[in-house]
Coordinates of C-alpha atoms and ligand atoms in Angstrom, one line a residue:
M39 CA 79.0 49.8 -9.9
R40 CA 79.6 45.9 -11.9
I41 CA 81.3 45.8 -14.4
I42 CA 81.0 42.7 -16.0
K43 CA 83.1 41.0 -18.5
I44 CA 82.5 40.4 -21.6
F45 CA 83.9 36.9 -23.2
D46 CA 83.3 37.8 -27.3
T47 CA 82.8 33.6 -29.1
T48 CA 83.0 34.7 -32.1
L49 CA 85.8 32.9 -33.7
R50 CA 85.0 29.4 -31.9
D51 CA 81.9 28.9 -31.3
G52 CA 80.1 31.3 -33.8
E53 CA 82.5 29.8 -36.5
Q54 CA 80.3 26.9 -36.1
S55 CA 77.3 28.1 -37.8
P56 CA 77.6 26.8 -40.5
G57 CA 79.1 27.7 -43.9
A58 CA 80.7 30.2 -40.8
S59 CA 84.7 28.8 -40.8
M60 CA 87.3 32.1 -41.3
N61 CA 90.9 31.6 -42.4
V62 CA 93.7 32.7 -40.2
Q63 CA 93.4 36.4 -42.0
E64 CA 89.9 36.7 -42.1
K65 CA 89.6 35.6 -37.9
L66 CA 92.4 38.6 -37.9
T67 CA 90.8 40.8 -38.9
V68 CA 88.0 40.1 -36.6
A69 CA 89.9 39.9 -33.3
K70 CA 92.0 43.6 -34.6
Q71 CA 88.1 44.9 -34.4
L72 CA 87.4 43.1 -31.8
A73 CA 89.7 44.8 -29.7
R74 CA 88.7 48.0 -30.5
L75 CA 84.9 47.4 -29.3
G76 CA 87.0 46.4 -26.1
V77 CA 85.9 42.8 -25.8
D78 CA 87.7 41.2 -21.9
I79 CA 88.5 38.0 -23.7
I80 CA 89.0 37.0 -27.8
E81 CA 88.7 33.0 -27.6
A82 CA 90.4 32.9 -30.6
G83 CA 89.4 29.2 -31.6
F84 CA 90.2 25.1 -30.6
A85 CA 94.2 24.7 -30.9
Y86 CA 93.6 21.2 -31.0
S87 CA 91.1 20.5 -33.8
S88 CA 93.6 22.3 -37.0
P89 CA 96.0 23.8 -38.0
G90 CA 94.2 26.7 -38.9
D91 CA 92.9 27.1 -36.6
F92 CA 95.6 26.7 -33.6
E93 CA 97.9 29.1 -35.7
A94 CA 94.7 31.7 -35.8
I95 CA 95.4 31.5 -32.2
R96 CA 99.2 31.6 -31.6
T97 CA 98.8 34.9 -35.0
I98 CA 96.3 36.9 -32.6
G99 CA 98.1 36.4 -29.7
A100 CA 101.1 37.8 -31.4
E101 CA 99.3 41.1 -32.8
V102 CA 96.3 41.7 -31.0
E103 CA 96.8 43.8 -28.1
G104 CA 94.2 44.6 -25.0
P105 CA 91.9 41.5 -24.8
I106 CA 93.0 38.0 -23.0
I107 CA 93.6 35.4 -25.9
C108 CA 92.4 32.3 -25.1
S109 CA 92.0 28.6 -27.4
L110 CA 89.3 25.7 -25.3
A111 CA 90.3 22.5 -25.1
R112 CA 88.5 19.2 -24.3
A113 CA 89.4 17.8 -21.0
K114 CA 92.1 15.7 -23.0
E115 CA 95.8 16.1 -22.4
E116 CA 96.0 16.3 -25.8
D117 CA 94.2 19.0 -26.4
I118 CA 95.4 21.0 -23.5
K119 CA 99.0 21.1 -24.3
S120 CA 97.3 22.4 -27.6
A121 CA 96.3 24.9 -26.3
W122 CA 99.4 25.1 -24.4
Q123 CA 102.1 25.4 -27.5
A124 CA 99.3 27.9 -29.7
L125 CA 99.2 29.8 -26.6
K126 CA 102.4 29.9 -25.1
D127 CA 104.0 33.5 -26.8
T128 CA 100.8 35.6 -25.9
P129 CA 101.5 37.4 -22.7
K130 CA 98.1 37.5 -21.7
R131 CA 96.6 34.1 -21.8
R132 CA 93.1 31.7 -21.2
I133 CA 92.8 27.7 -21.5
H134 CA 89.0 26.7 -21.5
T135 CA 88.1 23.8 -20.7
F136 CA 84.8 21.8 -21.0
H137 CA 83.6 17.8 -19.8
S138 CA 80.2 17.8 -19.9
T139 CA 77.9 16.8 -17.0
S140 CA 74.5 15.7 -17.4
D141 CA 73.7 12.3 -17.7
I142 CA 72.3 12.7 -20.9
H143 CA 75.9 13.8 -22.0
L144 CA 78.1 11.5 -20.0
K145 CA 75.7 7.8 -20.6
H146 CA 74.8 8.6 -24.3
Q147 CA 77.6 10.3 -26.2
F148 CA 81.7 9.7 -23.6
C149 CA 80.2 6.0 -22.1
V150 CA 81.5 7.5 -19.1
S151 CA 81.1 7.2 -14.8
R152 CA 79.6 11.1 -13.8
E153 CA 83.4 10.2 -10.8
E154 CA 85.4 10.1 -14.4
A155 CA 84.3 12.8 -15.6
L156 CA 85.0 14.2 -12.4
K157 CA 87.9 12.8 -12.3
R158 CA 89.2 13.8 -15.4
S159 CA 88.0 16.9 -15.0
I160 CA 89.9 17.5 -11.8
E161 CA 93.7 16.2 -13.5
M162 CA 92.7 18.3 -17.1
M163 CA 92.3 21.2 -14.6
K164 CA 95.0 20.6 -12.6
L165 CA 97.8 20.2 -16.2
A166 CA 96.2 23.1 -17.4
K167 CA 96.7 25.2 -14.3
S168 CA 100.5 24.0 -14.8
F169 CA 100.7 26.1 -18.0
V170 CA 98.9 29.1 -17.3
D171 CA 97.2 31.0 -14.4
D172 CA 94.3 31.6 -16.1
V173 CA 92.0 28.6 -17.2
E174 CA 88.3 28.4 -17.3
F175 CA 86.3 24.9 -17.3
S176 CA 83.0 24.9 -18.3
P177 CA 80.6 21.6 -17.0
M178 CA 79.3 21.3 -20.5
D179 CA 74.9 20.6 -20.6
A180 CA 75.5 21.8 -17.0
T181 CA 71.3 23.1 -17.8
R182 CA 70.1 19.6 -18.3
S183 CA 72.7 18.0 -15.2
D184 CA 71.7 16.9 -12.2
I185 CA 72.2 20.2 -9.9
N186 CA 73.8 18.8 -6.7
Y187 CA 76.9 16.5 -8.8
L188 CA 77.3 20.5 -11.5
C189 CA 78.1 21.9 -7.5
E190 CA 79.8 18.9 -7.3
V191 CA 82.5 19.0 -10.5
I192 CA 82.3 23.5 -9.5
E193 CA 83.3 23.2 -6.0
A194 CA 86.2 20.6 -7.2
V195 CA 87.9 22.2 -10.6
I196 CA 87.7 25.8 -7.9
D197 CA 89.6 23.5 -5.6
A198 CA 91.7 22.4 -9.0
G199 CA 92.5 25.9 -9.6
A200 CA 89.4 27.2 -12.3
S201 CA 90.0 31.2 -12.4
T202 CA 85.9 31.6 -13.8
V203 CA 83.1 28.8 -14.3
N204 CA 80.9 29.2 -17.3
I205 CA 77.4 27.8 -17.5
P206 CA 76.9 27.0 -20.6
D207 CA 73.0 26.3 -21.4
T208 CA 74.2 24.2 -24.4
V209 CA 71.3 23.0 -26.1
G210 CA 69.1 26.4 -25.0
Y211 CA 67.0 24.7 -23.5
S212 CA 66.7 26.7 -20.3
I213 CA 64.4 29.7 -19.9
P214 CA 65.3 32.7 -17.5
V215 CA 63.4 32.1 -14.7
E216 CA 65.5 28.6 -14.2
F217 CA 68.5 29.9 -15.5
G218 CA 68.7 32.8 -13.1
A219 CA 67.6 30.1 -10.0
L220 CA 70.1 28.3 -11.0
I221 CA 73.4 31.2 -10.6
K222 CA 72.1 31.7 -7.9
S223 CA 72.3 28.3 -5.8
M224 CA 75.1 27.8 -7.3
R225 CA 75.8 30.9 -5.1
E226 CA 74.8 29.7 -2.2
K227 CA 75.9 25.6 -2.7
I228 CA 79.3 26.0 -3.5
K229 CA 81.6 26.4 -0.6
N230 CA 84.3 27.6 -2.3
I231 CA 82.9 30.0 -5.5
D232 CA 84.0 33.5 -4.6
K233 CA 87.1 32.0 -5.9
A234 CA 85.8 32.8 -9.3
V235 CA 84.0 34.2 -12.1
I236 CA 81.0 33.0 -12.8
S237 CA 80.0 33.0 -16.3
V238 CA 77.0 32.4 -18.6
H239 CA 77.3 31.1 -22.7
C240 CA 73.6 31.1 -23.7
H241 CA 72.3 29.1 -26.7
N242 CA 69.1 31.0 -28.6
D243 CA 67.4 27.8 -29.4
L244 CA 64.4 28.9 -28.1
G245 CA 65.2 32.9 -28.4
L246 CA 66.1 32.8 -24.9
A247 CA 69.9 33.7 -25.1
T248 CA 70.2 37.2 -24.3
S249 CA 67.6 36.9 -22.1
N250 CA 68.9 33.9 -20.2
S251 CA 72.1 35.3 -20.0
L252 CA 70.8 38.7 -18.4
A253 CA 68.9 36.4 -15.9
A254 CA 72.0 35.6 -15.0
V255 CA 73.6 38.7 -14.5
L256 CA 70.6 39.3 -11.7
N257 CA 71.7 36.5 -9.3
G258 CA 75.8 37.7 -9.5
A259 CA 77.7 36.0 -13.6
G260 CA 80.2 38.5 -14.1
Q261 CA 80.4 37.3 -17.2
I262 CA 78.7 36.0 -19.8
E263 CA 79.5 34.5 -23.2
C264 CA 78.1 35.8 -26.3
T265 CA 78.9 36.7 -30.0
I266 CA 78.8 39.3 -32.4
N267 CA 75.0 39.3 -34.1
G268 CA 74.5 35.8 -32.4
I269 CA 76.4 33.8 -34.8
G270 CA 76.9 30.3 -33.6
E271 CA 76.5 26.9 -33.1
R272 CA 72.4 26.4 -34.2
A273 CA 70.4 28.8 -34.0
G274 CA 73.3 30.8 -32.6
N275 CA 73.9 32.4 -29.7
C276 CA 73.8 35.2 -26.8
S277 CA 74.1 38.3 -28.6
M278 CA 76.9 40.5 -27.9
E279 CA 75.0 43.2 -29.1
E280 CA 72.0 43.3 -27.2
V281 CA 73.5 42.0 -24.1
V282 CA 75.7 44.5 -23.7
M283 CA 73.1 47.9 -25.1
A284 CA 70.5 46.1 -21.8
L285 CA 72.7 46.8 -19.3
R286 CA 73.8 49.8 -20.4
T287 CA 70.2 51.4 -21.3
R288 CA 68.9 49.6 -18.0
R289 CA 71.0 50.9 -15.8
D290 CA 68.9 51.0 -13.6
I291 CA 68.0 47.9 -13.0
F292 CA 71.5 45.6 -13.2
D293 CA 73.6 47.9 -11.3
A294 CA 76.4 46.7 -14.1
D295 CA 77.9 47.9 -17.2
T296 CA 80.9 47.0 -19.6
N297 CA 84.3 48.0 -20.9
I298 CA 82.6 47.5 -24.2
N299 CA 83.1 51.2 -27.1
T300 CA 79.5 51.3 -28.0
E301 CA 80.2 52.9 -30.6
E302 CA 82.0 50.1 -32.4
I303 CA 79.4 48.3 -32.2
M304 CA 77.8 48.7 -36.3
R305 CA 81.7 48.0 -37.9
T306 CA 81.7 45.0 -35.9
S307 CA 78.9 44.0 -36.4
R308 CA 79.2 44.8 -40.6
L309 CA 82.8 43.1 -40.9
V310 CA 81.5 39.8 -39.7
T311 CA 78.8 39.8 -42.3
K312 CA 81.0 40.6 -44.3
I313 CA 83.4 38.2 -43.3
T314 CA 81.6 35.2 -42.5
G315 CA 78.4 35.5 -45.4
I316 CA 76.4 35.7 -42.8
Y317 CA 74.1 38.1 -43.1
V318 CA 71.5 39.0 -39.9
Q319 CA 67.7 39.8 -40.5
P320 CA 66.8 43.4 -40.8
N321 CA 64.0 44.2 -38.0
K322 CA 68.0 42.7 -35.5
A323 CA 67.1 44.1 -32.3
I324 CA 70.7 47.1 -32.4
V325 CA 72.4 45.7 -35.7
G326 CA 69.7 44.9 -38.1
A327 CA 68.8 47.6 -40.9
N328 CA 65.4 48.7 -39.1
A329 CA 66.4 49.0 -35.0
F330 CA 66.1 52.3 -35.3
A331 CA 64.0 52.8 -38.7
H332 CA 60.7 54.1 -37.5
E333 CA 57.6 53.8 -40.1
S334 CA 54.7 54.7 -38.6
G335 CA 53.2 58.4 -38.5
I336 CA 52.3 58.7 -34.6
H337 CA 56.2 57.7 -34.3
Q338 CA 57.4 59.4 -37.1
D339 CA 55.7 62.9 -35.6
G340 CA 56.7 62.2 -31.7
L341 CA 60.6 61.6 -32.8
L342 CA 60.2 65.2 -34.5
K343 CA 58.4 66.6 -31.1
E344 CA 61.6 64.9 -29.1
K345 CA 63.1 62.0 -29.6
S346 CA 62.7 60.4 -26.3
T347 CA 59.4 59.4 -27.6
Y348 CA 60.0 56.8 -29.0
E349 CA 63.6 55.6 -29.3
I350 CA 65.5 54.2 -26.6
I351 CA 68.9 54.3 -28.1
K352 CA 70.6 56.6 -29.4
P353 CA 71.9 54.9 -32.8
E354 CA 74.9 57.3 -32.7
S355 CA 75.6 55.6 -29.4
V356 CA 76.1 51.8 -31.5
G357 CA 78.4 53.1 -34.3
F358 CA 74.3 53.8 -36.4
H359 CA 74.6 56.6 -38.3
S360 CA 72.6 57.4 -41.5
T361 CA 73.3 57.3 -44.8
K362 CA 75.4 60.5 -45.2
L363 CA 76.6 61.8 -49.1
I364 CA 80.2 62.1 -48.5
L365 CA 82.3 62.7 -51.3
G366 CA 82.5 63.0 -54.4
K367 CA 84.7 63.1 -58.0
H368 CA 86.5 65.8 -56.9
S369 CA 87.3 65.0 -53.6
G370 CA 91.0 64.9 -53.0
R371 CA 92.9 62.2 -51.2
H372 CA 93.2 64.7 -47.5
A373 CA 89.4 65.1 -48.0
F374 CA 89.1 61.1 -48.3
K375 CA 91.7 60.0 -45.8
S376 CA 90.1 62.4 -43.2
R377 CA 86.7 60.9 -43.8
L378 CA 88.0 57.7 -43.7
K379 CA 89.2 58.5 -40.6
E380 CA 86.3 59.5 -38.3
L381 CA 84.6 56.4 -40.3
G382 CA 87.4 55.1 -38.3
Y383 CA 89.4 53.6 -40.6
E384 CA 92.8 53.5 -40.0
L385 CA 94.6 52.4 -43.3
S386 CA 98.9 52.0 -43.3
D387 CA 100.1 54.3 -46.8
E388 CA 99.8 51.0 -49.5
E389 CA 95.8 50.4 -48.2
L390 CA 95.1 53.9 -48.0
N391 CA 96.2 54.3 -51.8
S392 CA 94.1 50.9 -53.1
V393 CA 91.4 53.2 -51.7
F394 CA 91.4 55.9 -53.0
E395 CA 92.0 55.0 -56.5
K396 CA 88.8 52.6 -57.0
F397 CA 87.4 55.8 -54.8
K398 CA 88.5 57.7 -58.2
R399 CA 86.9 55.2 -60.3
L400 CA 83.5 55.1 -58.3
A401 CA 83.4 58.4 -58.6
D402 CA 83.8 58.4 -62.2
Q403 CA 80.8 56.0 -62.3
K404 CA 78.5 57.2 -59.5
K405 CA 78.3 60.9 -58.5
D406 CA 76.7 60.0 -54.9
I407 CA 79.1 58.0 -53.1
F408 CA 77.6 57.6 -49.8
D409 CA 79.5 55.9 -46.2
E410 CA 78.5 52.5 -47.8
D411 CA 80.1 53.1 -51.2
I412 CA 84.1 53.7 -48.8
E413 CA 82.6 50.5 -46.4
A414 CA 82.4 48.2 -49.5
L415 CA 85.7 49.8 -51.3
I416 CA 87.7 49.1 -47.5
S417 CA 85.9 45.6 -47.1
E418 CA 86.7 44.5 -50.8
D419 CA 90.4 45.1 -50.0
V420 CA 89.5 43.1 -45.4
T421 CA 88.2 40.1 -48.2
K422 CA 91.0 40.3 -50.2
A423 CA 93.7 36.7 -51.8
P424 CA 96.4 37.0 -53.1
E425 CA 95.4 37.6 -57.2
V426 CA 96.0 34.4 -59.1
Y427 CA 93.8 35.4 -61.4
S428 CA 92.0 38.6 -62.5
L429 CA 89.7 39.6 -64.3
V430 CA 90.9 42.0 -67.7
D431 CA 87.5 42.7 -69.2
L432 CA 84.1 41.5 -69.2
S433 CA 81.1 42.2 -71.5
I434 CA 78.0 40.5 -71.9
V435 CA 75.2 40.8 -74.9
S436 CA 71.6 39.9 -73.1
G437 CA 67.8 41.2 -73.4
I438 CA 64.5 39.2 -74.6
N439 CA 65.2 37.8 -77.7
Q440 CA 68.7 37.2 -76.4
K441 CA 70.4 34.7 -75.5
P442 CA 72.8 35.7 -73.3
T443 CA 76.0 35.6 -73.9
A444 CA 79.6 36.6 -71.8
T445 CA 82.6 37.2 -72.9
V446 CA 85.3 37.5 -70.5
K447 CA 89.3 37.9 -70.7
I448 CA 91.0 37.1 -67.3
K449 CA 94.9 37.5 -66.4
T450 CA 96.2 34.1 -65.4
G451 CA 99.2 32.0 -64.7
D452 CA 99.9 31.6 -68.6
G453 CA 98.8 34.9 -69.8
I454 CA 94.9 36.1 -70.4
I455 CA 93.0 34.7 -72.1
D456 CA 88.9 34.8 -73.0
R457 CA 86.4 32.7 -73.3
M458 CA 83.1 33.5 -74.5
E459 CA 79.5 31.4 -73.2
Q460 CA 75.9 31.9 -73.4
G461 CA 73.6 30.4 -70.4
D462 CA 70.8 30.8 -68.8
G463 CA 70.8 34.4 -67.6
P464 CA 73.9 37.2 -68.3
V465 CA 76.1 35.6 -64.2
D466 CA 75.0 32.4 -65.8
A467 CA 76.5 32.4 -68.7
T468 CA 79.7 35.6 -67.0
Y469 CA 80.5 32.7 -64.6
K470 CA 80.5 29.3 -67.7
A471 CA 83.1 31.4 -68.9
I472 CA 85.0 31.9 -65.7
S473 CA 84.5 28.6 -65.1
A474 CA 85.7 27.3 -68.4
I475 CA 88.8 29.9 -68.3
T476 CA 90.1 28.6 -64.7
D477 CA 89.7 25.3 -65.0
T478 CA 88.0 25.1 -61.8
K479 CA 85.9 22.0 -60.1
S480 CA 84.3 24.0 -56.9
K481 CA 81.3 23.9 -56.8
L482 CA 78.5 26.8 -56.1
L483 CA 77.0 26.9 -53.0
K484 CA 75.7 30.0 -52.3
F485 CA 74.9 33.6 -54.7
E486 CA 73.9 36.9 -52.9
I487 CA 73.6 40.4 -54.1
K488 CA 72.1 43.4 -52.7
A489 CA 72.1 46.2 -53.6
I490 CA 74.5 49.2 -50.7
T491 CA 72.7 52.3 -50.9
G492 CA 69.7 53.6 -52.5
G493 CA 69.0 54.5 -56.4
T494 CA 70.2 52.9 -59.3
D495 CA 73.4 54.2 -59.9
A496 CA 73.8 51.9 -56.2
L497 CA 77.3 49.9 -56.3
G498 CA 76.0 46.2 -55.9
E499 CA 77.3 43.5 -53.7
V500 CA 78.5 39.6 -54.0
M501 CA 78.6 36.9 -51.7
V502 CA 79.6 33.2 -53.5
S503 CA 80.4 30.5 -51.3
L504 CA 82.3 27.8 -52.8
E505 CA 83.3 24.7 -52.1
E506 CA 85.8 22.4 -53.7
N507 CA 87.3 18.7 -51.9
G508 CA 84.9 19.9 -48.5
R509 CA 86.4 23.0 -48.5
A510 CA 84.3 26.4 -49.1
V511 CA 85.8 29.4 -49.4
R512 CA 83.7 32.9 -49.6
G513 CA 84.1 36.0 -52.1
H514 CA 83.1 39.6 -52.3
G515 CA 83.0 41.7 -54.5
A516 CA 80.6 45.4 -55.6
D517 CA 81.0 47.2 -58.2
T518 CA 78.2 49.4 -60.2
D519 CA 77.7 47.2 -62.6
I520 CA 76.3 44.2 -60.9
I521 CA 77.4 41.4 -63.9
V522 CA 80.7 42.7 -62.8
A523 CA 80.5 43.0 -59.3
A524 CA 79.5 39.2 -59.8
A525 CA 81.9 37.9 -61.9
K526 CA 84.8 39.2 -59.6
A527 CA 83.3 37.7 -56.6
Y528 CA 83.6 34.3 -58.3
I529 CA 87.7 35.2 -59.5
N530 CA 87.7 36.2 -55.3
A531 CA 86.3 33.3 -54.2
L532 CA 88.3 31.4 -56.3
N533 CA 92.0 33.0 -55.5
K534 CA 91.1 31.9 -52.4
L535 CA 90.1 28.3 -53.4
A536 CA 94.2 28.5 -55.1
A537 CA 95.5 30.2 -52.3
R538 CA 94.9 27.5 -49.6
K539 CA 95.9 25.0 -52.2
K540 CA 99.8 26.2 -51.6
Q541 CA 99.1 26.1 -48.5
I542 CA 98.5 22.2 -48.5
Ligands
KIV804 O1 77.7 25.3 -25.9 C1 79.0 25.0 -25.0 O2 78.4 24.4 -24.3 C2 80.0 25.2 -25.3 C3 81.4 24.8 -24.7 C4 82.5 24.6 -25.5 C5 81.2 26.1 -23.1 O3 80.4 26.0 -26.4
ZN805 ZN1 78.8 27.4 -27.3

């Protein structure tokens, strides 16, 4: 059976989703989880594009073991040199360089002839190859390129050293029968094609990214580029969980599989949601909240008799566990630690102390604590920032005939400051008070609230997105009191903005 390589581009193309930008620490956290998931290659960023991306590639290269770490680079000298600088201390490294091949791009965007584009692609491939052995080349907008020219470019870059040739459906224009046929004809027309792995990179503008990638596998592709939850430019990229589970579930058709440890899929999906602030729709295949929920009586009846009647994937095989009551107020540290281990979290002593303390506080407020509650507590730590501001106290007066009023106390560098404000609702009043205390000039772009589990005593989780001077940050907060959760999320985001200002 063939093993199809999984090239994860959540940290590069995925990060191009509006509002999904991640800082170095967040990227490192995702990269460590991608390594646990078993991806073969992590595209950690685009080194030349920003100092943050450069640093993220360098840090991930130094700290994440297992996958090959890759940087994107345009077919330009400065990009390739920057990718090399970011990767030079990484043992398993790849440079991914690209140049458009479609006449639409060459004529209207880059104003170069086909000959010039070919020459540049060869030269830059040679330059990248002088730094690293493992170089990937992408002819951007391949699916709208003239096939003979596309094949000419690919043959030339393989001769110049490309070990992977990646065929992007940049604008998500192709359909499965056509995309599969393209891969097939490339294999027939390009003389040296067996010297390189054929990869595919499909966008989801017509909702066909997963199908196109699978059609390519049936026609000989050996690598799929994809992202967690399918995030990415515009309508996103091929979704990793879908393509991996399609290959696993229908091995009979594909005669192929991947190295992915599928039980890590749900956790990775939740982590990416938490860090990017992009939620998946409930009916999303594999990782949506309803992906394994059976509502119809006929289906439930069948399932009770025999699971295979309506279930093609075991939920546990992708790490989807039904909500489980875990611990309560009297549970000790040992039981807590071993439950965390079962959930796949190996925390340092310091991290364990912090989460255990929060767990005990939560257990005082909430009778039953579920796996999802624990994950929310852990993710508060994942998304934490150095505390320039911390919430000391908050009280609210609100009701049908009352003007909502918040009194907030915050610890700042100048001591504890309190402030009372009124607003249109309790969150508005609280945010006005926090904004006055911290004297922030930031703008609130997004505010989302959801209950983590069922029940009126559920933890409420708030995600906010703030913008100041063109920089956007996300903040998270979880609490059984939703106004406190909202205040924590706002303060978490303000701390991130303060940390970014210090980095300048
Ligand atoms: O969609 C695209 O064409 C890309 C390339 C850089 C591979 O993301
Ligand atoms: Zn792309």
